[in-house]
Short mmCIF file of C-alpha atoms and ligand atoms in Angstrom, two decimals:
data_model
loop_
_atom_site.label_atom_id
_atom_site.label_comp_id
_atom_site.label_asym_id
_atom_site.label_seq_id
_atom_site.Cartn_x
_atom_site.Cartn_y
_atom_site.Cartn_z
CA UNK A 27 0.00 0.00 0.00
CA UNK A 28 1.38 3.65 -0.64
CA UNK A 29 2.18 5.37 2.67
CA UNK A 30 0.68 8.31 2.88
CA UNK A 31 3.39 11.71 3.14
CA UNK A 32 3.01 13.52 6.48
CA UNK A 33 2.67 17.36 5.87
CA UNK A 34 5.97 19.25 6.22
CA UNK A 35 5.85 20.36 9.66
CA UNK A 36 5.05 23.89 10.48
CA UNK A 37 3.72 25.59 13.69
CA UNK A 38 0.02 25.69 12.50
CA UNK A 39 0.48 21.74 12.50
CA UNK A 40 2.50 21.28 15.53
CA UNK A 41 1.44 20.78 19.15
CA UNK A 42 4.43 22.49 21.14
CA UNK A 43 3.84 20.15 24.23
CA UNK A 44 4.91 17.66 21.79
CA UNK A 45 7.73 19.66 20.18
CA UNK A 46 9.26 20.23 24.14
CA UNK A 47 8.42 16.57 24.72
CA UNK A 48 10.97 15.37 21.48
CA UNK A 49 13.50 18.45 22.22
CA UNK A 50 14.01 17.82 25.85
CA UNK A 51 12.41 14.77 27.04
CA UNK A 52 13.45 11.08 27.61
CA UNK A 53 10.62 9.43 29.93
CA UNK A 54 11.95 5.85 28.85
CA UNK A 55 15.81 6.59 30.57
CA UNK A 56 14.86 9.28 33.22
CA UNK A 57 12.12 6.16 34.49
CA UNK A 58 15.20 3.23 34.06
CA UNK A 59 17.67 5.03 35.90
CA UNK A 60 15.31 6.31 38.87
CA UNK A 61 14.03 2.39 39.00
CA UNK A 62 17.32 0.79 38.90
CA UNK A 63 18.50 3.13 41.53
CA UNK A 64 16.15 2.69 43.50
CA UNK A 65 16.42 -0.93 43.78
CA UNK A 66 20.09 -0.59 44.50
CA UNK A 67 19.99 1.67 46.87
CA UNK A 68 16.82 0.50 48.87
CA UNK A 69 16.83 -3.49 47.59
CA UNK A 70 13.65 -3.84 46.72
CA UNK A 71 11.31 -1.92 43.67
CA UNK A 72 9.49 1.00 44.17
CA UNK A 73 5.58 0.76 43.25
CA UNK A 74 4.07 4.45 44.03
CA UNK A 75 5.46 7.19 41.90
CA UNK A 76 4.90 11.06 42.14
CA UNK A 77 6.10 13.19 39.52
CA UNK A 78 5.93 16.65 40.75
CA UNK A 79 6.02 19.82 38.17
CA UNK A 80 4.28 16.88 35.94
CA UNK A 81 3.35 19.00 32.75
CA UNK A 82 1.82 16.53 30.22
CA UNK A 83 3.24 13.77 32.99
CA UNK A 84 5.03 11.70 30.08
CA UNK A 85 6.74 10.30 33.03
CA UNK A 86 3.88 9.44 35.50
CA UNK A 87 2.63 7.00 32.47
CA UNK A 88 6.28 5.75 31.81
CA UNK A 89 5.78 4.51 35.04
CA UNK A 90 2.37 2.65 35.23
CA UNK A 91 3.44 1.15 31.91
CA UNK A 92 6.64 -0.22 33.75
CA UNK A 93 5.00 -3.18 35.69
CA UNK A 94 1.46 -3.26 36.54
CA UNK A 95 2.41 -3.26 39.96
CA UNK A 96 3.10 0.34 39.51
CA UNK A 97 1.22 3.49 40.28
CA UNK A 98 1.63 6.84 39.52
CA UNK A 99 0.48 10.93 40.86
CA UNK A 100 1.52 13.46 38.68
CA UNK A 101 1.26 17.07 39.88
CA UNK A 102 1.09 20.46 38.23
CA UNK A 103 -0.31 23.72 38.56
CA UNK A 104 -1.10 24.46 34.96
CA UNK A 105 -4.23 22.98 33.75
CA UNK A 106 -4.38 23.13 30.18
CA UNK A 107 -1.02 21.65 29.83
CA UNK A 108 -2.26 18.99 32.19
CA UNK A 109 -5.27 18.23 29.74
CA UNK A 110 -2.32 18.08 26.54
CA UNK A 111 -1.01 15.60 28.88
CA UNK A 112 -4.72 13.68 29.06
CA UNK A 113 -5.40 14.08 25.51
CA UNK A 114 -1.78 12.72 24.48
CA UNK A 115 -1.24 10.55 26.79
CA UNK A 116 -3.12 9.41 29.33
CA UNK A 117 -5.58 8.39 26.72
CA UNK A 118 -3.49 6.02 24.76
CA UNK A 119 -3.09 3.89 28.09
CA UNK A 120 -4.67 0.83 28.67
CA UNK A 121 -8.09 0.76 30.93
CA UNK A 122 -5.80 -0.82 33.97
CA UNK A 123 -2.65 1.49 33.06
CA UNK A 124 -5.33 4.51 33.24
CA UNK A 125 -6.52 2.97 36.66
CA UNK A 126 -3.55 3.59 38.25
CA UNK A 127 -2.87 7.36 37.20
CA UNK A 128 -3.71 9.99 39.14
CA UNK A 129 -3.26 13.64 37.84
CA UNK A 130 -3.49 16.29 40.40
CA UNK A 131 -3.93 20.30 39.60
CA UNK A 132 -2.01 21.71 42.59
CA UNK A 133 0.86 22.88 43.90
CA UNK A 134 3.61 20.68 44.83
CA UNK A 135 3.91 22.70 47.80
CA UNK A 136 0.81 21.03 49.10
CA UNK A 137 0.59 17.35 48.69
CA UNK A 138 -2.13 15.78 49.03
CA UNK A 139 -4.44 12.38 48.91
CA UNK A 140 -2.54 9.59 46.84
CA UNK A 141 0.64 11.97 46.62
CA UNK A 142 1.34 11.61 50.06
CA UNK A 143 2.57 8.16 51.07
CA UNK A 144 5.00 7.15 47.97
CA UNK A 145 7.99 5.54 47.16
CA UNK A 146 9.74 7.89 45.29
CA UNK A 147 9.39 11.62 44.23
CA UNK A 148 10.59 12.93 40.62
CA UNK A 149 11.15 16.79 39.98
CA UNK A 150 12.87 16.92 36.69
CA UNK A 151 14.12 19.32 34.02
CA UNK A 152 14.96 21.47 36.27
CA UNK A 153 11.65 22.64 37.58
CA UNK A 154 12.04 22.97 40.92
CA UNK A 155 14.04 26.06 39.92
CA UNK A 156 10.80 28.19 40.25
CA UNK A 157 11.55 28.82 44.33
CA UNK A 158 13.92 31.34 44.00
CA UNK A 159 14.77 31.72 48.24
CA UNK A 160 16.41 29.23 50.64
CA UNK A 161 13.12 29.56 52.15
CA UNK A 162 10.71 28.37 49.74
CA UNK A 163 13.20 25.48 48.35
CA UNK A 164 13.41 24.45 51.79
CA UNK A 165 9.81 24.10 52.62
CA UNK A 166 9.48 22.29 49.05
CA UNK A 167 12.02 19.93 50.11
CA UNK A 168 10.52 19.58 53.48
CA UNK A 169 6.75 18.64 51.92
CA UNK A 170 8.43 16.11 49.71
CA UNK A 171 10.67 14.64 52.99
CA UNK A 172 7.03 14.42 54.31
CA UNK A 173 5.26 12.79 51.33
CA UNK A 174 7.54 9.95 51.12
CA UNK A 175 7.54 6.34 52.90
CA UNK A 176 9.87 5.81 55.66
CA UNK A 177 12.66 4.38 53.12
CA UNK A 178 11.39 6.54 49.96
CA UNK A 179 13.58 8.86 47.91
CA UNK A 180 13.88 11.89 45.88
CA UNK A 181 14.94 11.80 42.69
CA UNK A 182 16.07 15.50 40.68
CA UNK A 183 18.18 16.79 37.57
CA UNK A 184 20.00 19.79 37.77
CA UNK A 185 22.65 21.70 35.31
CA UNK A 186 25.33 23.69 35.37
CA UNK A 187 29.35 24.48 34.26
CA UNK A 188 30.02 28.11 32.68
CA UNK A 189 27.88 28.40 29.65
CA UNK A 190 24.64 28.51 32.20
CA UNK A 191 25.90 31.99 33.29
CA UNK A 192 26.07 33.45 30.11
CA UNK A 193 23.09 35.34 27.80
CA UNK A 194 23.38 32.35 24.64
CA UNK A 195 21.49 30.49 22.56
CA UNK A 196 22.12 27.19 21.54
CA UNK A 197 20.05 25.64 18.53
CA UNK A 198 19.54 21.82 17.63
CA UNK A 199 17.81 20.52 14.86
CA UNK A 200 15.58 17.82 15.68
CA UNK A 201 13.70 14.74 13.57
CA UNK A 202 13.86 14.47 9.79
CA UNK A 203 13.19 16.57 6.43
CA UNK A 204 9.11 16.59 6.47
CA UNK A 205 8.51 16.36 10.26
CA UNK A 206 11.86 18.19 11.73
CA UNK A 207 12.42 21.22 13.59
CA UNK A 208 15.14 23.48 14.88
CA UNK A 209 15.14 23.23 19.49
CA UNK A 210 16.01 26.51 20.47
CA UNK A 211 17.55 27.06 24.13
CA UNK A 212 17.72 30.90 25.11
CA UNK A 213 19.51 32.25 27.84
CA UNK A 214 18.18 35.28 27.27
CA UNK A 215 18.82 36.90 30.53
CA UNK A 216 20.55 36.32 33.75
CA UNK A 217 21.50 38.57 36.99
CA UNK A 218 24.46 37.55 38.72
CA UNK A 219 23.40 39.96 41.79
CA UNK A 220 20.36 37.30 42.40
CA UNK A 221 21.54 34.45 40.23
CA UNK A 222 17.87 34.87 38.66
CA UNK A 223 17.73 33.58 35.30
CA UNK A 224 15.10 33.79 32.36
CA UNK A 225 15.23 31.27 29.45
CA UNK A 226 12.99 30.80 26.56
CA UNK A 227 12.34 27.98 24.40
CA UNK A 228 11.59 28.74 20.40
CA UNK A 229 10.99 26.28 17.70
CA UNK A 230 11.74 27.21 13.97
CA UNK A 231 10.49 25.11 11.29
CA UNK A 232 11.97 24.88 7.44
CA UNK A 233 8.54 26.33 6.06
CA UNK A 234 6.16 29.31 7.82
CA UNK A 235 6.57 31.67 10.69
CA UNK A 236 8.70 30.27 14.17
CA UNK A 237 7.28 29.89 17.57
CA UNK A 238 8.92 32.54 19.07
CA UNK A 239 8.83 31.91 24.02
CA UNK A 240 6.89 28.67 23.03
CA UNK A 241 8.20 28.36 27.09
CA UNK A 242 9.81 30.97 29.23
CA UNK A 243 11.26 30.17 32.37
CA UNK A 244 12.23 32.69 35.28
CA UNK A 245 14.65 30.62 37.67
CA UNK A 246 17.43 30.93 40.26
CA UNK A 247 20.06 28.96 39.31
CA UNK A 248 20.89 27.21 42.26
CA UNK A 249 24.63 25.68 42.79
CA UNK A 250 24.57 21.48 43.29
CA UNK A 251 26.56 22.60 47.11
CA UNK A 252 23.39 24.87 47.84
CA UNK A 253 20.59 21.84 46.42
CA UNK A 254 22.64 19.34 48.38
CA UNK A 255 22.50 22.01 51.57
CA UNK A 256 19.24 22.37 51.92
CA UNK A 257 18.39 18.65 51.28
CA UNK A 258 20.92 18.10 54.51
CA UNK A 259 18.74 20.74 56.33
CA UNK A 260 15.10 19.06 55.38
CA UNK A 261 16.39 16.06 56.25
CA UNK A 262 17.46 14.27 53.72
CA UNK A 263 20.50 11.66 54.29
CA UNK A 264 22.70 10.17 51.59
CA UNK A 265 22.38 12.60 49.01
CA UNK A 266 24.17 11.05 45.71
CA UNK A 267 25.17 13.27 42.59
CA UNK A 268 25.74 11.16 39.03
CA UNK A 269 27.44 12.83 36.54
CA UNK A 270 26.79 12.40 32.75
CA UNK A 271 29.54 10.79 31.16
CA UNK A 272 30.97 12.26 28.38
CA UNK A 273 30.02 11.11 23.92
CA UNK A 274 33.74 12.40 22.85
CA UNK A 275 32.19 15.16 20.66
CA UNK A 276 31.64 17.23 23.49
CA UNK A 277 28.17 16.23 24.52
CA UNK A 278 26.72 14.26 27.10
CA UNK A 279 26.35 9.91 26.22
CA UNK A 280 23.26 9.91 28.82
CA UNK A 281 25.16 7.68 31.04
CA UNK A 282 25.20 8.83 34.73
CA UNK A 283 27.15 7.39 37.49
CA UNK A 284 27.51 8.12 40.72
CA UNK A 285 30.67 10.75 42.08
CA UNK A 286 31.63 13.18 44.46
CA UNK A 287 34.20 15.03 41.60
CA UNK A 288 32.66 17.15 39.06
CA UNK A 289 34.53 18.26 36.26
CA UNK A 290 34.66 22.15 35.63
CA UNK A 291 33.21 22.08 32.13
CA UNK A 292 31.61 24.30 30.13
CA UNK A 293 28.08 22.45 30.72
CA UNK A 294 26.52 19.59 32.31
CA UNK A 295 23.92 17.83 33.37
CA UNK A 296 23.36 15.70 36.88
CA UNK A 297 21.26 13.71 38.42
CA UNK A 298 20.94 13.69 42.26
CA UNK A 299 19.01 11.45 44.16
CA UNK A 300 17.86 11.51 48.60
CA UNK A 301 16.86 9.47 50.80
CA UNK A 302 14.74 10.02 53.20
C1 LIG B 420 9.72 22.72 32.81
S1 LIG B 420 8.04 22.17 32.95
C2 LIG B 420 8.37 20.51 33.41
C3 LIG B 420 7.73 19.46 32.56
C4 LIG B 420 8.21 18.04 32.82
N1 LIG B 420 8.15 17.68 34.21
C5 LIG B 420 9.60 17.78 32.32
O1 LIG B 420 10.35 17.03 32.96
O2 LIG B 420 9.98 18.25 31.25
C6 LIG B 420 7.57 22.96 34.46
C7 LIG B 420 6.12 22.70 34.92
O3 LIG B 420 6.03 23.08 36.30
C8 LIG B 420 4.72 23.58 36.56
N2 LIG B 420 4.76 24.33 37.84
C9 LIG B 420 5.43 25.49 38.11
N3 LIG B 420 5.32 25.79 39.42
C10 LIG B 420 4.58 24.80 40.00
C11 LIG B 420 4.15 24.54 41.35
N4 LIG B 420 4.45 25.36 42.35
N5 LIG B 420 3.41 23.42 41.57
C12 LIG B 420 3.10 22.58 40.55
N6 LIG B 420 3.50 22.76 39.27
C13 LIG B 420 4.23 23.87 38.99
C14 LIG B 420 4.39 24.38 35.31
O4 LIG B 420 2.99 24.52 35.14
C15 LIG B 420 5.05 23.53 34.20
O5 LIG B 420 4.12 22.64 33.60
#
């Protein structure tokens, strides 16, 4: 049978959840390494899942697709990105996946019901980046300390090295000739008196006008000494950092092991994971 040509992609034909999701997302690894660490660390697996900052909560259904053991709470304050989410996701689950999904609009400052009581909590890409004092990270960390099971953990990305101080842009083509698009990473402003930060996200496609702040984000970026600080101080014990090994072309291989020596590079990306 002929297949069918998709239409060149442009942004009257694109869904930008799903243009974020293929820029900057990996559910599939972010889910293996949080479950295989987990089982290392704690020896046995880890059924309830939260995944705070959720957005379209890719992850959350990564997880009830895992075993069907597993359940899953994803949280976020935004609720037409959490009905993308629904409409994207959610929806192609199966009737018992869907059974054990729970999306909550809320703040993840405020747990509640089926978020409270888990084995592990996820806050990833960065998102916990919103609380911008010692004070409101603090009382984020302390809800989550709360939220968990007496041997559940905490499971976060962060990223650093001296490119994330500067005002750049760095631009990535993504997917092929009909359905591709150029990822565009903005650091379009940040003040080293408050470490405050604001980056955009634009797409540009090879036909038709670009999506110019498809996301902004206004963040403090926070040091991995500071994170791991005020984990100690809600706390947290055993806080682990895994650093991204390196491809040889100066870009991350999405490998992450476990260290307490960075490398002073231009950029990276870590995972860091606490136990409660
Ligand atoms: C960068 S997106 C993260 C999406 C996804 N978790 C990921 O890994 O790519 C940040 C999300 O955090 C949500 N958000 C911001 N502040 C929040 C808060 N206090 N409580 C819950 N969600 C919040 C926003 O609505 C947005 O969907």
């Amino acid at each position: 049978m002929p297949r069918t040509k998709l239409p060149i992609r442009t942004r009257a034909n694109s869904d930008k959840h799903d243009l974020y999701e293929r820029s900057v997302q990996c559910p599939e690894a972010e889910i293996e390494f949080v479950d295989t660490t987990f089982r290392k660390i704690r020896g046995r697996r880890a059924t309830s899942f939260r995944e705070d900052f959720c957005g379209t909560a890719a992850s959350a259904c990564e997880w009830v697709r895992l075993r069907d053991t597993n359940t899953a709470v994803g949280v976020d304050l935004d609720g037409p990105t959490l009905a993308n989410g629904v409409k994207r996701h959610v929806s192609k689950l199966t009737d018992d996946q869907k059974k054990r999904i729970t999306l909550q609009r809320r703040n993840v400052l405020h747990p509640t019901g089926p978020g409270l009581g888990v084995d592990v909590v996820v806050a990833m890409n960065f998102s916990y980046w919103i609380f911008k004092t010692r004070e409101l990270m603090l009382s984020y960390f302390k809800a989550v300390r709360k939220s968990l099971v007496p041997d559940g953990m905490l499971f976060m990305d962060h990223y650093g090295g001296s490119d994330s101080y500067l005002e750049i842009k760095e631009r990535r083509r993504i997917g092929g000739a009909r359905r591709g698009f150029t990822y565009i990473w903005d650091q379009a402003h940040y003040n080293p008196i408050t470490n405050e930060k604001t980056n955009h996200i634009h797409f540009e496609f090879k036909k038709g006008p670009a999506w110019k702040k498809a996301f902004t984000y206004t963040w403090r970026l926070w040091s991995l000494i500071e994170i791991r600080e005020l984990l100690t101080e809600a706390g947290f014990k055993n806080i682990t950092v895994y650093w991204e090994g390196d491809d040889g072309h100066g870009g991350g291989d999405g490998v992450f092991k476990k260290t307490t020596r960075g490398e002073a590079c231009r950029c990276y990306i870590a995972y860091i994971s606490a136990e409660k």
